[in-house]
Coordinates of C-alpha atoms and ligand atoms in Angstrom, one line a residue:
M13 CA -8.7 24.2 -33.3
A14 CA -7.8 24.5 -29.7
T15 CA -5.1 22.1 -28.5
F16 CA -5.0 20.6 -25.2
S17 CA -1.8 19.4 -23.4
P18 CA -1.6 18.1 -20.0
P19 CA -2.3 19.1 -17.3
F20 CA -5.9 20.2 -18.1
R21 CA -7.1 19.1 -14.8
R22 CA -8.9 20.5 -11.8
K23 CA -7.7 18.6 -8.7
S24 CA -8.7 21.5 -6.6
P25 CA -10.5 21.0 -3.3
Y26 CA -12.8 23.9 -4.1
M27 CA -15.0 22.4 -6.7
P28 CA -18.1 24.6 -6.9
F29 CA -20.7 21.8 -6.6
G30 CA -22.3 19.7 -4.0
D31 CA -21.6 19.3 -0.2
Q32 CA -18.5 18.6 1.8
R33 CA -16.2 19.9 -0.8
N34 CA -13.9 21.3 1.8
A35 CA -13.2 17.9 3.2
P36 CA -9.6 17.0 3.6
F37 CA -8.3 15.0 0.7
Y38 CA -11.4 15.8 -1.5
G39 CA -10.4 15.5 -5.2
R40 CA -6.8 14.7 -4.4
D41 CA -4.6 12.0 -5.9
I42 CA -3.0 9.4 -3.6
L43 CA 0.4 8.9 -5.3
S44 CA 3.1 8.6 -2.7
V45 CA 3.5 8.4 1.0
K46 CA 5.6 11.5 0.8
Q47 CA 2.4 13.5 0.5
F48 CA 1.3 12.8 4.2
K49 CA 2.0 14.5 7.5
R50 CA 1.3 12.8 10.9
S51 CA -1.9 14.8 11.3
D52 CA -3.1 13.4 7.9
L53 CA -2.5 9.8 9.1
E54 CA -4.4 10.5 12.3
Y55 CA -7.2 11.8 10.2
I56 CA -7.1 8.7 7.9
F57 CA -6.9 6.3 10.7
G58 CA -9.8 7.9 12.5
V59 CA -11.9 7.6 9.3
A60 CA -10.8 4.0 9.0
H61 CA -11.8 3.2 12.5
E62 CA -15.3 4.5 11.9
M63 CA -15.5 2.4 8.8
R64 CA -14.5 -0.6 10.8
E65 CA -17.3 0.1 13.3
M66 CA -19.9 0.7 10.4
V67 CA -19.0 -2.6 8.7
E68 CA -19.1 -4.5 11.9
R69 CA -22.5 -3.0 12.7
V70 CA -24.3 -2.8 9.3
G71 CA -22.0 -4.4 6.8
S72 CA -22.7 -2.0 3.9
F73 CA -24.2 1.6 3.8
D74 CA -24.8 4.2 1.0
L75 CA -22.1 6.8 1.7
L76 CA -20.9 6.6 -1.9
K77 CA -24.2 5.6 -3.6
G78 CA -24.1 6.7 -7.2
K79 CA -20.2 6.9 -7.3
I80 CA -18.1 4.6 -9.6
L81 CA -14.6 3.3 -9.2
A82 CA -12.5 2.2 -12.1
N83 CA -10.1 -0.5 -11.0
L84 CA -7.3 -0.6 -13.6
F85 CA -4.7 -3.2 -13.1
Y86 CA -1.8 -3.8 -15.5
E87 CA -0.1 -6.2 -13.0
P88 CA -1.7 -9.1 -11.1
S89 CA -3.4 -8.5 -7.7
T90 CA -5.6 -10.4 -5.4
R91 CA -5.7 -8.1 -2.3
T92 CA -5.5 -4.6 -3.7
S93 CA -8.0 -5.1 -6.4
S94 CA -10.5 -7.0 -4.4
S95 CA -10.3 -4.9 -1.3
F96 CA -10.9 -1.6 -3.3
T97 CA -13.9 -3.4 -5.0
S98 CA -15.1 -4.5 -1.6
A99 CA -14.6 -1.1 -0.2
M100 CA -16.5 0.7 -2.9
E101 CA -19.4 -1.8 -2.8
R102 CA -19.6 -1.7 1.1
L103 CA -19.9 2.1 0.7
G104 CA -22.8 1.7 -1.8
G105 CA -20.8 2.6 -4.9
S106 CA -20.0 0.4 -7.9
V107 CA -16.9 -0.7 -9.8
I108 CA -15.6 -1.0 -13.4
P109 CA -13.1 -3.8 -13.0
I110 CA -10.2 -3.9 -15.6
N111 CA -8.1 -6.6 -13.8
E112 CA -6.6 -8.0 -16.9
V113 CA -5.6 -5.2 -19.4
R114 CA -5.1 -7.9 -22.1
Y115 CA -8.8 -7.9 -22.7
S116 CA -9.0 -4.0 -22.9
S117 CA -7.9 -1.7 -25.6
V118 CA -4.5 -1.5 -23.9
S119 CA -3.8 -4.6 -26.0
K120 CA -4.5 -2.6 -29.2
G121 CA -1.7 -0.2 -28.1
E122 CA -3.8 2.3 -26.3
S123 CA -1.5 4.6 -24.1
L124 CA -1.9 5.2 -20.4
P125 CA -3.0 8.7 -20.8
D126 CA -5.7 7.9 -23.2
T127 CA -6.9 4.8 -21.1
I128 CA -7.1 7.1 -18.1
R129 CA -9.0 9.9 -19.9
T130 CA -11.4 7.2 -21.2
L131 CA -12.1 5.7 -17.8
E132 CA -12.6 9.1 -16.2
C133 CA -15.5 9.7 -18.5
Y134 CA -17.3 6.7 -16.8
A135 CA -15.8 6.7 -13.3
D136 CA -15.4 9.2 -10.4
V137 CA -12.0 7.8 -9.2
I138 CA -9.4 5.5 -10.7
V139 CA -7.2 3.0 -8.8
L140 CA -4.1 2.1 -10.9
R141 CA -1.5 -0.5 -10.6
H142 CA 1.2 -0.4 -13.2
P143 CA 4.7 -2.0 -13.7
E144 CA 6.5 1.3 -14.3
V145 CA 7.7 3.6 -11.6
G146 CA 6.0 7.0 -11.9
A147 CA 3.0 5.6 -13.9
S148 CA 0.5 6.9 -11.4
A149 CA 1.9 10.4 -11.4
L150 CA 1.8 10.4 -15.1
A151 CA -1.9 9.3 -15.0
A152 CA -2.5 11.9 -12.5
Q153 CA -1.2 14.7 -14.9
Y154 CA -3.8 13.8 -17.4
A155 CA -6.7 13.0 -15.2
R156 CA -9.4 15.3 -14.0
K157 CA -10.5 12.6 -11.4
P158 CA -8.5 11.4 -8.4
I159 CA -5.9 8.7 -9.1
I160 CA -5.0 6.2 -6.4
N161 CA -1.6 4.5 -6.8
A162 CA -2.2 0.7 -6.2
G163 CA 1.5 0.0 -6.7
D164 CA 3.9 1.4 -9.5
G165 CA 6.6 -1.2 -10.3
V166 CA 9.4 -1.1 -7.6
G167 CA 8.4 2.3 -6.7
E168 CA 5.7 2.8 -4.1
H169 CA 2.5 1.2 -2.8
P170 CA 1.1 3.9 -0.6
T171 CA -2.2 2.4 0.3
Q172 CA -0.4 -0.7 1.4
A173 CA 1.8 1.4 3.7
L174 CA -1.2 3.2 5.2
L175 CA -2.9 -0.1 5.9
D176 CA 0.3 -1.4 7.3
L177 CA 0.5 1.6 9.7
F178 CA -3.1 1.2 10.7
T179 CA -2.4 -2.5 11.5
I180 CA 0.6 -1.6 13.7
F181 CA -1.5 1.1 15.5
S182 CA -4.5 -1.2 15.9
E183 CA -2.5 -4.1 17.2
L184 CA 0.3 -2.5 19.3
G185 CA -1.6 0.8 20.2
Q186 CA 1.4 3.0 19.4
M187 CA 3.9 3.9 16.8
D188 CA 6.5 6.0 18.7
G189 CA 9.2 4.0 20.5
I190 CA 8.9 0.8 18.5
T191 CA 11.5 -1.2 16.5
V192 CA 10.5 -2.5 13.1
T193 CA 12.5 -5.2 11.3
M194 CA 12.1 -5.5 7.6
L195 CA 13.0 -8.9 6.2
G196 CA 13.5 -10.3 2.7
D197 CA 13.5 -8.4 -0.7
L198 CA 14.0 -4.8 0.4
K199 CA 15.4 -3.8 -3.0
Y200 CA 12.4 -4.5 -5.2
G201 CA 9.8 -4.6 -2.4
R202 CA 7.7 -1.3 -3.0
T203 CA 5.7 -2.0 0.2
V204 CA 8.8 -1.7 2.4
H205 CA 9.9 1.5 0.5
S206 CA 6.6 3.1 1.2
L207 CA 6.3 1.8 4.8
A208 CA 9.8 2.9 5.7
R209 CA 9.1 6.4 4.5
L210 CA 5.8 6.5 6.4
L211 CA 7.4 5.2 9.6
S212 CA 9.9 8.0 9.4
L213 CA 7.2 10.4 10.6
Y214 CA 7.4 8.7 14.0
D215 CA 10.1 7.9 16.6
V216 CA 10.9 4.4 15.4
R217 CA 14.1 2.3 14.9
L218 CA 14.4 0.3 11.7
N219 CA 16.3 -2.9 11.0
Y220 CA 16.9 -4.1 7.5
V221 CA 17.7 -7.8 7.1
S222 CA 18.2 -9.1 3.5
P223 CA 20.5 -10.9 1.2
D224 CA 23.4 -8.6 0.0
I225 CA 21.9 -8.2 -3.4
L226 CA 18.4 -7.3 -2.0
R227 CA 19.4 -4.5 0.3
M228 CA 17.2 -1.5 1.0
P229 CA 18.0 1.1 -1.7
P230 CA 20.7 3.6 -0.6
E231 CA 18.5 6.7 -1.5
I232 CA 15.8 5.4 1.0
I233 CA 18.4 5.0 3.8
Q234 CA 19.8 8.4 3.0
E235 CA 16.3 10.0 3.0
L236 CA 15.6 8.6 6.4
G237 CA 19.1 9.2 7.7
D238 CA 18.6 12.9 6.9
K239 CA 15.6 12.7 9.2
S240 CA 17.8 11.1 12.0
I241 CA 15.9 7.8 11.9
P242 CA 18.0 5.1 13.5
Q243 CA 18.6 2.4 10.9
A244 CA 20.8 -0.7 10.7
E245 CA 21.5 -3.4 8.0
F246 CA 21.9 -7.1 8.8
D247 CA 22.4 -10.2 6.9
A248 CA 20.7 -12.4 9.7
L249 CA 17.6 -12.0 11.7
E250 CA 18.9 -13.6 15.0
P251 CA 20.7 -10.4 16.3
V252 CA 17.6 -8.2 15.9
L253 CA 14.6 -10.4 16.4
P254 CA 14.5 -10.2 20.3
Q255 CA 14.3 -6.4 20.2
S256 CA 11.7 -6.2 17.4
D257 CA 8.1 -5.1 18.0
V258 CA 7.3 -5.7 14.4
L259 CA 8.8 -8.3 12.0
Y260 CA 7.8 -7.3 8.4
V261 CA 8.4 -10.1 6.1
T262 CA 8.5 -9.7 2.3
R263 CA 8.5 -12.1 -0.6
V264 CA 11.5 -12.4 -2.9
Q265 CA 9.8 -11.2 -6.1
K266 CA 10.7 -13.7 -8.9
E267 CA 9.0 -11.4 -11.5
R268 CA 11.6 -8.6 -10.8
F269 CA 14.7 -10.7 -11.6
E270 CA 16.2 -10.9 -15.1
D271 CA 18.4 -13.8 -14.2
Q272 CA 16.4 -16.7 -12.7
Q273 CA 19.4 -18.4 -11.4
V274 CA 20.1 -15.3 -9.3
Y275 CA 16.4 -15.5 -7.9
E276 CA 16.9 -19.2 -7.1
S277 CA 20.1 -18.4 -5.2
V278 CA 18.3 -16.0 -2.8
K279 CA 14.6 -17.0 -2.8
G280 CA 14.9 -19.3 0.5
A281 CA 17.3 -17.0 2.2
F282 CA 15.0 -16.4 5.2
I283 CA 12.1 -18.6 6.4
I284 CA 10.1 -17.9 9.5
T285 CA 9.1 -21.0 11.3
P286 CA 7.5 -21.7 14.8
E287 CA 11.2 -22.2 16.1
T288 CA 11.9 -18.6 14.9
M289 CA 9.1 -17.2 17.0
H290 CA 10.6 -18.6 20.3
N291 CA 13.1 -15.8 20.2
A292 CA 10.5 -13.1 19.5
K293 CA 8.8 -10.7 22.0
E294 CA 5.5 -12.0 23.3
R295 CA 3.8 -9.0 21.9
M296 CA 5.7 -8.7 18.6
I297 CA 3.6 -8.9 15.5
V298 CA 4.6 -10.7 12.2
M299 CA 3.3 -8.8 9.1
H300 CA 3.5 -9.6 5.4
P301 CA 1.8 -7.8 2.4
L302 CA 1.2 -11.1 0.9
P303 CA 1.2 -13.2 -1.2
R304 CA 3.8 -15.4 0.5
V305 CA 5.6 -18.1 -1.2
G306 CA 7.2 -20.0 1.5
E307 CA 9.0 -17.3 3.6
I308 CA 6.6 -17.7 6.5
H309 CA 5.9 -21.5 7.3
M310 CA 2.2 -22.2 7.5
D311 CA 2.7 -23.5 11.1
V312 CA 3.2 -20.0 12.2
D313 CA -0.3 -19.0 11.2
A314 CA -1.7 -20.3 14.5
D315 CA 0.5 -18.0 16.5
P316 CA -1.4 -15.1 17.8
R317 CA 1.4 -12.9 16.8
A318 CA 0.9 -13.7 13.1
A319 CA -1.0 -10.5 12.1
Y320 CA -0.8 -11.0 8.3
F321 CA -4.3 -12.2 7.7
R322 CA -5.7 -9.4 10.2
Q323 CA -3.6 -7.0 8.2
M324 CA -5.6 -7.7 5.0
E325 CA -8.9 -6.8 6.8
Y326 CA -7.4 -3.6 8.1
G327 CA -6.8 -2.8 4.6
L328 CA -10.5 -2.8 3.7
Y329 CA -11.2 -0.2 6.3
V330 CA -8.3 2.1 5.1
R331 CA -9.3 1.9 1.6
M332 CA -13.0 2.6 2.4
A333 CA -11.7 5.7 4.2
L334 CA -9.6 6.8 1.2
L335 CA -12.4 6.4 -1.3
A336 CA -14.7 8.3 1.0
M337 CA -12.1 11.0 1.5
V338 CA -11.2 11.6 -2.1
L339 CA -14.8 11.7 -3.0
G340 CA -15.6 14.4 -0.5
K341 CA -17.6 12.2 1.9
A342 CA -15.4 11.9 4.9
Ligands
CP419 N1 -0.4 -6.7 -0.8 C1 -0.6 -6.6 -2.2 O1 -0.4 -5.6 -2.8 O2 -1.3 -7.8 -2.6 P1 -1.8 -8.0 -4.2 O3 -0.6 -7.9 -5.1 O4 -2.5 -9.3 -4.1 O5 -2.6 -6.8 -4.4

């Protein structure tokens, strides 16, 4: 009997059927921001911009009619899961939602590779969130269909970083020359890991503000240092806020701490209030991947510089663009 071991996959952009198969990103996985060049980002943002115009004009359209997305989430999600669902449905496709693996055969002990090989029998693309670093890369080894990493533990969250960059570009009109200050849990925050790497494709300055035990991982600082990106670490926001064009706030992630007393000792280290905003630039934007649990006071929401709700909407357009691209329709 023939034996199959991974990878028995195609993942080639030259599939011999259908139209538009030479489109950039057709059939490709989206696993890490490390796979993108500046020109890729320009392309993605161009498509995302077109998606925005289409949604504003017609709401939904049939670009991906007949295509099916499997949304496979081993960790909780509101934004990523529902924005991918909305993206697929606005493009005329449909979704298999597995937002609670407890009710799937995962609870019977099914492995990730087998779950992936099952879902790709029914779907054309799989969005995966998983608590382990590298889970999406593992899934991609087994899958014939594109895998999109929707967050792998404390590793990466590439689609979040893409939407973050699209937000900055849409709100400020430029990336080069800006100063981005990241605040909060920079150790476990996968969104800031991916965003810092993506920003390093531009001429930016990065400030990291965090409690000592939640500093940006040294390997990321080293990686960006090798690319001559100016970076500095702080334990207070005051010295860097007035120079910042973007203040990127993150939640201290209770679920990543083994010792809850340690979590309690750092959870309220930084809270953005209307008073904080007095010292910020008039054109600075405040971003947050959300959910927030108190690190930005609700009284900040009315400030026009609070971009975190607009940021979620930009995410819809970016995820529409990614789905269309990997399915060869952009
Ligand atoms: N930003 C983000 O990943 O949010 P969810 O956990 O709700 O998907």
